[in-house]
Amino acid sequence: MSYEEIQTFLEKCEKKVKPEFQKVEQWEFAHTKKVLEAFQKYHLSASHFDSTTGYGYDDLGRDTIEKVFAEVLGSEDALVRSQFISGSHALTVALFAYLRPGDLLLSITGTPYDTLHEVIGIKENPSSLKSFGVQYDQIDLKGNDFDEKKIVSYLQTHTVKLIEIQRSKGYSTRQSITIDKLEKIIKTIRKIDKKVIIMVDNCYCEMVGEKEPTMVGADIMVGSLIKNLGGGIAPNGAYIAGKKELVELAAERLTLPGEGREVGPSLGMNKSILQGLFFAPSVVASSLKIAILTSYALEQLGYEVEPKWNDRRADIVQNICFHNSEKLVRYCQGIQKGSPIDAFAVPEPWDMPGYEDKVIMAAGSFTQGSSIELSCDGPIREPYIAYQQGGLTYSYGKLGLMSAIQELTK
Ligand SMILES: *Cc1c(COP(=O)(O)O)cnc(C)c1O
């Protein structure tokens, strides 16, 4: 298709998906209000942009950021640090903070995200939880929902220390977990086990819909700042939010027992983290609109998509199933070509640390690996699914999509 044909085609698509865009705008407004009120409640001022170095004692900005995040996320407490290298690192810190030798970790959303395989010991690693004597088991999803029967009988016959629930699908073919499904399973778990720690991998899900996991009974949740809550501004980092005692345990593990959250210099990043959160509702909204538009447009072009344009969304990820490796590669190359940074580079499938198959990644982003910026990736394996997410603004996202469609239909 030519540029003009694609433009006309997408304008038609936009008319069709308008009601969904309006829902997204309502969420955006509600989250924006929440963020603004949290900033005001904690008397944010320019002095909070000041930085600490060295140990990072008495970093007023950093401590206020954590209060603001907790408020926005509806959590008791939050740890928000640039010392977290990534979302996977924060998940790792949390798991090592809560689990002790002999404890049992249970995933109820099947195999966890690829980067956690060596952390847990699903794939051998001399530093895994398994090497410390932490046991692991998993219950797969049934269809696209929790296998409630199995979970109930498992909890009745085992003492589980921590249940891990991954909302976003990762590189799997399942649907992501909506907040309603999450709320329902947490209620069921609590009827049987009052003590088990319920931990949610909330990556890609923040500000999608009205509620966050800790508002529906999760004890602790984890996410990355180069995804939704960083708003494309935070240069790195992650958060762990939830019950105060669990946030404290994570802090003691991230830094050291006895110093915990009292240390950790902000190194000039406070303003970026705050500004990122400030923009997050709007950036998540434009990402959702791009996902909705992509879903409808690619379906019209004859491809399988998940979720569908008018499905209830749990995250900002849009899958397109190509059943063909060459099309997957071309689509990703088109996203790269439509990016602001490294548009001239042509991505090829490669071996990435922490991932089992070769992966193709289009990431023409300001921040390395940022996937709140328009990005698209996929493992080179059947059925050749592209996982697309992000879009800092709607128009930039749309231009990226146009470029991808152009490469695909060439
Ligand atoms: C992105 C993501 C993570 C963390 O990934 P990092 O690249 O390490 O930040 C973890 N779980 C899920 C489901 C994700 O989508």
Coordinates of C-alpha atoms and ligand atoms in Angstrom, one line a residue:
M1 CA 0.0 0.0 0.0
S2 CA 1.2 3.5 -0.7
Y3 CA 1.5 6.1 2.0
E4 CA -1.7 7.8 0.9
E5 CA -3.6 4.6 0.8
I6 CA -2.5 3.7 4.3
Q7 CA -3.4 7.2 5.5
T8 CA -7.0 6.9 4.1
F9 CA -7.3 3.4 5.5
L10 CA -6.2 4.4 9.0
E11 CA -8.6 7.4 9.0
K12 CA -11.5 5.0 8.3
C13 CA -10.2 2.7 11.1
E14 CA -10.1 5.7 13.5
K15 CA -13.7 6.4 12.9
K16 CA -14.7 2.9 13.8
V17 CA -12.6 2.6 17.0
K18 CA -13.7 6.0 18.4
P19 CA -15.9 4.7 21.2
E20 CA -12.9 2.8 22.6
F21 CA -10.7 5.9 22.4
Q22 CA -13.3 7.7 24.5
K23 CA -13.1 5.1 27.2
V24 CA -9.3 5.5 27.2
E25 CA -9.7 9.2 27.6
Q26 CA -11.9 8.8 30.6
W27 CA -9.2 6.6 32.3
E28 CA -6.6 9.2 31.3
F29 CA -8.5 12.0 33.0
A30 CA -9.1 10.0 36.2
H31 CA -5.4 9.0 36.5
T32 CA -4.3 12.5 35.7
K33 CA -6.4 13.9 38.5
K34 CA -5.0 11.3 40.9
V35 CA -1.4 12.2 40.0
L36 CA -2.1 15.9 40.4
E37 CA -3.8 15.5 43.7
A38 CA -0.9 13.3 45.0
F39 CA 1.6 16.0 44.0
Q40 CA -0.4 18.6 45.8
K41 CA -1.0 16.5 48.9
Y42 CA 2.7 16.0 49.4
H43 CA 3.5 19.7 48.8
L44 CA 5.8 19.0 45.9
S45 CA 8.2 21.9 45.3
A46 CA 11.4 22.6 43.3
S47 CA 13.5 21.6 46.3
H48 CA 12.4 18.0 45.7
F49 CA 14.3 18.0 42.4
D50 CA 17.5 18.4 44.4
S51 CA 19.9 15.5 44.3
T52 CA 22.0 13.4 46.7
T53 CA 25.2 11.6 45.9
G54 CA 27.2 9.0 47.8
Y55 CA 25.1 7.2 50.4
G56 CA 22.0 9.2 49.7
Y57 CA 21.0 10.0 53.2
D58 CA 18.1 12.4 53.7
D59 CA 17.0 12.5 50.1
L60 CA 13.8 14.4 50.6
G61 CA 12.9 14.2 46.9
R62 CA 13.4 10.5 46.7
D63 CA 11.3 9.9 49.9
T64 CA 8.5 12.1 48.6
I65 CA 8.5 10.4 45.3
E66 CA 7.8 7.1 47.1
K67 CA 4.9 8.7 49.0
V68 CA 3.4 10.0 45.8
F69 CA 3.7 6.7 44.0
A70 CA 2.1 4.9 46.9
E71 CA -0.8 7.4 46.8
V72 CA -1.3 7.1 43.0
L73 CA -1.1 3.3 43.1
G74 CA -3.4 3.0 46.1
S75 CA -0.7 1.2 48.1
E76 CA 0.3 1.5 51.7
D77 CA 3.9 2.1 50.7
A78 CA 6.3 2.1 47.7
L79 CA 10.0 1.7 46.9
V80 CA 10.9 3.7 43.8
R81 CA 14.5 3.5 42.9
S82 CA 16.9 4.0 40.0
Q83 CA 19.1 1.4 41.6
F84 CA 16.7 -1.2 40.2
I85 CA 18.2 -2.0 36.8
S86 CA 14.9 -3.2 35.3
G87 CA 11.5 -4.6 36.1
S88 CA 13.1 -8.1 36.2
H89 CA 15.6 -6.9 38.8
A90 CA 12.9 -5.5 41.0
L91 CA 11.0 -8.8 40.7
T92 CA 14.2 -10.6 41.7
V93 CA 14.8 -8.4 44.6
A94 CA 11.3 -9.0 45.8
L95 CA 11.5 -12.7 45.5
F96 CA 14.8 -12.9 47.3
A97 CA 13.4 -10.6 50.0
Y98 CA 10.4 -12.7 50.8
L99 CA 11.6 -16.3 50.2
R100 CA 13.8 -18.4 52.5
P101 CA 15.3 -21.8 52.2
G102 CA 12.6 -24.5 52.3
D103 CA 9.9 -22.0 51.2
L104 CA 7.6 -22.8 48.3
L105 CA 7.0 -20.3 45.5
L106 CA 3.9 -20.9 43.3
S107 CA 3.1 -19.3 40.0
I108 CA -0.6 -19.5 39.1
T109 CA -0.2 -17.9 35.7
G110 CA 2.0 -20.7 34.2
T111 CA 5.6 -20.3 33.3
P112 CA 6.8 -16.8 34.3
Y113 CA 8.4 -14.2 32.2
D114 CA 11.6 -15.4 30.4
T115 CA 14.1 -13.4 32.4
L116 CA 12.8 -15.0 35.6
H117 CA 13.7 -18.6 34.6
E118 CA 17.3 -18.4 35.8
V119 CA 16.2 -16.4 38.8
I120 CA 13.8 -19.1 40.0
G121 CA 16.0 -22.0 38.7
I122 CA 13.6 -23.2 36.0
K123 CA 16.8 -22.9 34.0
E124 CA 19.9 -23.9 36.0
N125 CA 21.9 -21.0 37.5
P126 CA 24.2 -21.3 40.5
S127 CA 22.7 -18.1 41.9
S128 CA 19.0 -19.0 41.5
L129 CA 16.4 -19.2 44.2
K130 CA 16.5 -23.0 43.7
S131 CA 20.3 -23.0 44.6
F132 CA 19.3 -21.5 47.9
G133 CA 16.7 -24.3 48.5
V134 CA 13.6 -22.4 47.5
Q135 CA 11.1 -24.7 45.9
Y136 CA 9.0 -23.8 42.9
D137 CA 5.8 -25.0 41.4
Q138 CA 3.4 -23.7 38.8
I139 CA -0.2 -24.0 37.9
D140 CA -1.0 -23.2 34.3
L141 CA -3.9 -21.0 33.2
K142 CA -7.0 -22.8 32.0
G143 CA -8.0 -21.2 28.7
N144 CA -7.4 -17.6 29.6
D145 CA -8.4 -17.7 33.2
F146 CA -7.0 -19.0 36.5
D147 CA -7.4 -22.8 37.1
E148 CA -9.4 -22.1 40.2
K149 CA -10.1 -25.7 41.1
K150 CA -6.4 -26.7 40.9
I151 CA -5.3 -23.6 42.8
V152 CA -7.8 -24.3 45.6
S153 CA -6.8 -27.9 46.0
Y154 CA -3.1 -27.1 45.8
L155 CA -3.4 -24.5 48.6
Q156 CA -5.4 -27.0 50.7
T157 CA -2.6 -29.5 50.5
H158 CA 0.6 -27.3 50.4
T159 CA 2.1 -24.5 52.5
V160 CA 2.9 -21.9 50.0
K161 CA 4.9 -18.9 51.0
L162 CA 4.4 -16.7 47.9
I163 CA 2.1 -16.8 45.0
E164 CA 3.3 -15.0 41.9
I165 CA 0.8 -13.7 39.4
Q166 CA 2.0 -12.2 36.1
R167 CA -0.6 -10.0 34.5
S168 CA 0.9 -9.2 31.2
K169 CA 1.3 -12.1 28.8
G170 CA 5.1 -11.8 28.2
Y171 CA 6.0 -13.9 25.1
S172 CA 3.1 -16.3 25.5
T173 CA 0.0 -16.7 23.5
R174 CA -2.4 -16.3 26.4
Q175 CA -4.5 -13.2 27.2
S176 CA -3.3 -10.8 29.9
I177 CA -5.0 -10.8 33.2
T178 CA -7.7 -8.1 33.7
I179 CA -8.2 -6.6 37.1
D180 CA -11.6 -8.3 37.5
K181 CA -10.1 -11.7 37.1
L182 CA -7.3 -10.8 39.5
E183 CA -9.7 -9.6 42.1
K184 CA -11.8 -12.8 41.9
I185 CA -8.8 -15.1 42.3
I186 CA -7.4 -13.1 45.2
K187 CA -10.7 -13.4 47.0
T188 CA -10.7 -17.2 46.4
I189 CA -7.1 -17.5 47.7
R190 CA -7.8 -15.5 50.8
K191 CA -10.7 -17.8 51.7
I192 CA -8.2 -20.6 52.0
D193 CA -5.0 -19.0 53.0
K194 CA -4.8 -15.7 54.9
K195 CA -1.0 -15.7 55.1
V196 CA 0.4 -16.4 51.7
I197 CA 2.1 -13.4 50.1
I198 CA 0.3 -12.5 46.9
M199 CA 2.7 -10.8 44.6
V200 CA 1.8 -9.4 41.2
D201 CA 4.0 -8.7 38.2
N202 CA 2.2 -5.5 37.1
C203 CA 4.5 -4.7 34.2
Y204 CA 2.7 -2.9 31.3
C205 CA -0.6 -2.8 33.3
E206 CA -0.3 0.4 35.3
M207 CA -3.0 3.0 34.6
V208 CA -4.9 0.7 32.2
G209 CA -8.4 0.7 33.6
E210 CA -9.3 2.2 36.9
K211 CA -7.6 0.0 39.5
E212 CA -4.2 -1.4 40.4
P213 CA -3.6 -4.9 42.0
T214 CA -3.0 -3.6 45.5
M215 CA -6.5 -2.0 45.4
V216 CA -8.0 -5.4 45.0
G217 CA -6.1 -7.3 47.6
A218 CA -2.7 -8.0 46.3
D219 CA 0.0 -7.7 49.0
I220 CA 2.8 -6.4 46.7
M221 CA 3.2 -5.5 43.1
V222 CA 6.2 -4.7 40.9
G223 CA 6.7 -2.8 37.7
S224 CA 9.3 -1.0 35.5
L225 CA 9.8 2.7 35.1
I226 CA 10.8 2.3 31.4
K227 CA 7.3 1.1 30.9
N228 CA 4.0 2.8 31.9
L229 CA 4.8 4.7 35.1
G230 CA 8.0 6.3 33.8
G231 CA 6.0 8.1 31.1
G232 CA 8.9 7.9 28.7
I233 CA 10.8 10.4 30.8
A234 CA 12.3 8.3 33.7
P235 CA 15.7 7.1 32.3
N236 CA 15.6 3.7 34.2
G237 CA 14.4 2.3 37.5
A238 CA 11.5 0.3 38.9
Y239 CA 9.0 0.2 41.8
I240 CA 7.8 -2.2 44.4
A241 CA 4.5 -1.1 46.0
G242 CA 2.2 -2.6 48.6
K243 CA 2.2 -3.5 52.3
K244 CA 4.6 -1.5 54.3
E245 CA 6.4 -4.5 55.9
L246 CA 7.0 -6.1 52.5
V247 CA 8.2 -2.8 51.0
E248 CA 10.7 -2.5 53.9
L249 CA 11.9 -6.1 53.4
A250 CA 12.5 -5.4 49.7
A251 CA 14.5 -2.2 50.6
E252 CA 16.7 -4.2 53.0
R253 CA 17.4 -6.6 50.2
L254 CA 18.0 -4.0 47.5
T255 CA 20.5 -2.2 49.6
L256 CA 21.6 -3.9 52.9
P257 CA 20.0 -5.1 56.1
G258 CA 20.0 -2.3 58.6
E259 CA 20.1 0.5 56.0
G260 CA 17.3 -0.4 53.7
R261 CA 15.5 2.6 52.2
E262 CA 17.5 5.2 54.1
V263 CA 20.3 4.9 51.5
G264 CA 20.4 5.1 47.7
P265 CA 21.3 8.4 46.1
S266 CA 18.9 9.9 43.6
L267 CA 21.8 11.2 41.5
G268 CA 19.8 13.9 39.8
M269 CA 16.9 11.7 38.7
N270 CA 14.1 13.0 41.0
K271 CA 12.8 15.5 38.6
S272 CA 12.7 12.9 35.7
I273 CA 10.9 10.4 37.8
L274 CA 8.3 12.9 38.9
Q275 CA 7.9 14.4 35.5
G276 CA 7.6 10.8 34.1
L277 CA 4.8 10.0 36.5
F278 CA 3.2 13.4 35.6
F279 CA 3.1 12.4 31.9
A280 CA 2.3 8.7 32.5
P281 CA -1.6 8.9 32.3
S282 CA -1.3 10.6 29.0
V283 CA 1.4 8.4 27.6
V284 CA -0.4 5.3 28.7
A285 CA -3.5 6.6 27.0
S286 CA -1.7 7.3 23.7
S287 CA -0.1 3.8 23.9
L288 CA -3.6 2.3 24.4
K289 CA -5.0 4.2 21.4
I290 CA -2.2 3.0 19.2
A291 CA -2.8 -0.6 20.4
I292 CA -6.5 -0.3 19.6
L293 CA -5.9 1.2 16.2
T294 CA -3.3 -1.4 15.4
S295 CA -5.6 -4.2 16.5
Y296 CA -8.5 -3.0 14.3
A297 CA -6.3 -2.1 11.3
L298 CA -4.3 -5.4 11.2
E299 CA -7.5 -7.4 11.6
Q300 CA -8.9 -5.6 8.6
L301 CA -5.8 -6.5 6.7
G302 CA -6.5 -10.2 7.5
Y303 CA -4.3 -10.9 10.4
E304 CA -5.2 -12.5 13.8
V305 CA -4.9 -10.0 16.6
E306 CA -5.1 -10.3 20.4
P307 CA -6.7 -8.4 22.1
K308 CA -9.4 -7.4 19.6
W309 CA -9.9 -3.6 19.2
N310 CA -13.0 -3.6 21.5
D311 CA -11.8 -6.2 24.1
R312 CA -11.4 -5.2 27.7
R313 CA -7.7 -4.5 28.0
A314 CA -5.4 -5.4 30.8
D315 CA -2.1 -3.9 29.5
I316 CA -0.7 -1.8 26.6
V317 CA 0.5 -4.8 24.6
Q318 CA -0.9 -5.7 21.2
N319 CA -0.3 -9.0 19.6
I320 CA -0.3 -9.6 15.9
C321 CA 0.0 -13.2 14.8
F322 CA 1.7 -13.6 11.4
H323 CA 2.2 -17.4 11.1
N324 CA 5.2 -16.4 9.1
S325 CA 8.7 -15.4 10.2
E326 CA 9.4 -13.1 7.3
K327 CA 6.2 -11.0 7.9
L328 CA 7.1 -10.7 11.6
V329 CA 10.5 -9.5 10.7
R330 CA 9.3 -7.1 8.1
Y331 CA 6.6 -5.6 10.4
C332 CA 9.2 -5.0 13.1
Q333 CA 11.6 -3.5 10.6
G334 CA 8.8 -1.1 9.6
I335 CA 8.3 0.0 13.2
Q336 CA 12.0 0.7 13.4
K337 CA 11.9 2.6 10.2
G338 CA 9.2 4.8 11.6
S339 CA 11.1 5.6 14.8
P340 CA 12.7 8.8 15.8
I341 CA 16.1 7.2 16.8
D342 CA 18.1 4.8 14.7
A343 CA 15.4 4.8 12.0
F344 CA 18.1 3.9 9.5
A345 CA 19.1 0.7 11.4
V346 CA 17.6 -2.6 10.2
P347 CA 16.9 -4.9 13.1
E348 CA 17.6 -8.6 12.7
P349 CA 16.7 -11.6 15.0
W350 CA 19.5 -12.1 17.6
D351 CA 20.3 -14.0 20.8
M352 CA 19.3 -11.9 23.8
P353 CA 20.5 -12.5 27.4
G354 CA 17.7 -14.0 29.4
Y355 CA 15.6 -15.2 26.4
E356 CA 15.6 -18.7 25.0
D357 CA 14.7 -18.1 21.3
K358 CA 16.2 -15.6 18.9
V359 CA 14.3 -12.4 19.2
I360 CA 13.7 -9.5 16.8
M361 CA 13.4 -6.1 18.4
A362 CA 12.4 -2.8 16.9
A363 CA 13.3 -0.2 19.4
G364 CA 14.1 3.2 18.0
S365 CA 13.7 4.8 21.4
F366 CA 15.3 7.6 23.4
T367 CA 15.9 5.3 26.4
Q368 CA 17.5 1.9 25.7
G369 CA 15.0 -0.9 25.9
S370 CA 12.1 1.5 26.7
S371 CA 8.9 -0.1 25.7
I372 CA 6.5 2.7 26.7
E373 CA 8.0 4.2 23.5
L374 CA 6.6 2.6 20.4
S375 CA 8.4 -0.7 20.1
C376 CA 7.7 -4.1 18.7
D377 CA 9.4 -7.4 19.3
G378 CA 8.9 -11.1 19.0
P379 CA 10.6 -14.4 19.4
I380 CA 11.4 -16.2 16.2
R381 CA 9.2 -19.2 16.9
E382 CA 5.8 -20.5 15.9
P383 CA 3.3 -18.9 15.5
Y384 CA 5.4 -15.8 14.8
I385 CA 3.7 -13.2 17.0
A386 CA 4.6 -9.6 17.1
Y387 CA 4.3 -7.9 20.6
Q388 CA 3.8 -4.3 20.0
Q389 CA 3.5 -1.7 22.7
G390 CA 4.0 2.0 23.5
G391 CA 3.7 5.3 21.8
L392 CA 4.8 8.5 23.5
T393 CA 2.2 10.5 21.5
Y394 CA -0.6 9.3 19.3
S395 CA 0.7 10.9 16.2
Y396 CA 4.2 9.6 16.5
G397 CA 2.7 6.2 17.2
K398 CA 0.5 6.4 14.2
L399 CA 3.4 7.3 12.0
G400 CA 5.2 4.2 13.3
L401 CA 2.2 2.0 12.5
M402 CA 2.0 3.5 9.0
S403 CA 5.6 2.6 8.4
A404 CA 5.1 -0.9 9.7
I405 CA 2.0 -1.4 7.4
Q406 CA 4.0 -0.1 4.5
E407 CA 6.8 -2.6 5.0
L408 CA 4.3 -5.4 5.6
T409 CA 2.3 -4.8 2.4
K410 CA 5.2 -4.0 0.2
Ligands
LIG1 C1 8.7 -6.2 30.8 C2 8.3 -7.2 31.7 C3 9.0 -7.6 32.8 C4 10.3 -6.9 33.2 O1 11.1 -6.7 32.1 P1 12.4 -5.8 32.2 O2 12.8 -5.7 30.7 O3 13.4 -6.5 33.0 O4 12.1 -4.5 32.8 C5 8.6 -8.5 33.6 N1 7.4 -9.1 33.4 C6 6.6 -8.8 32.4 C7 5.3 -9.5 32.2 C8 7.0 -7.8 31.5 O5 6.3 -7.5 30.4

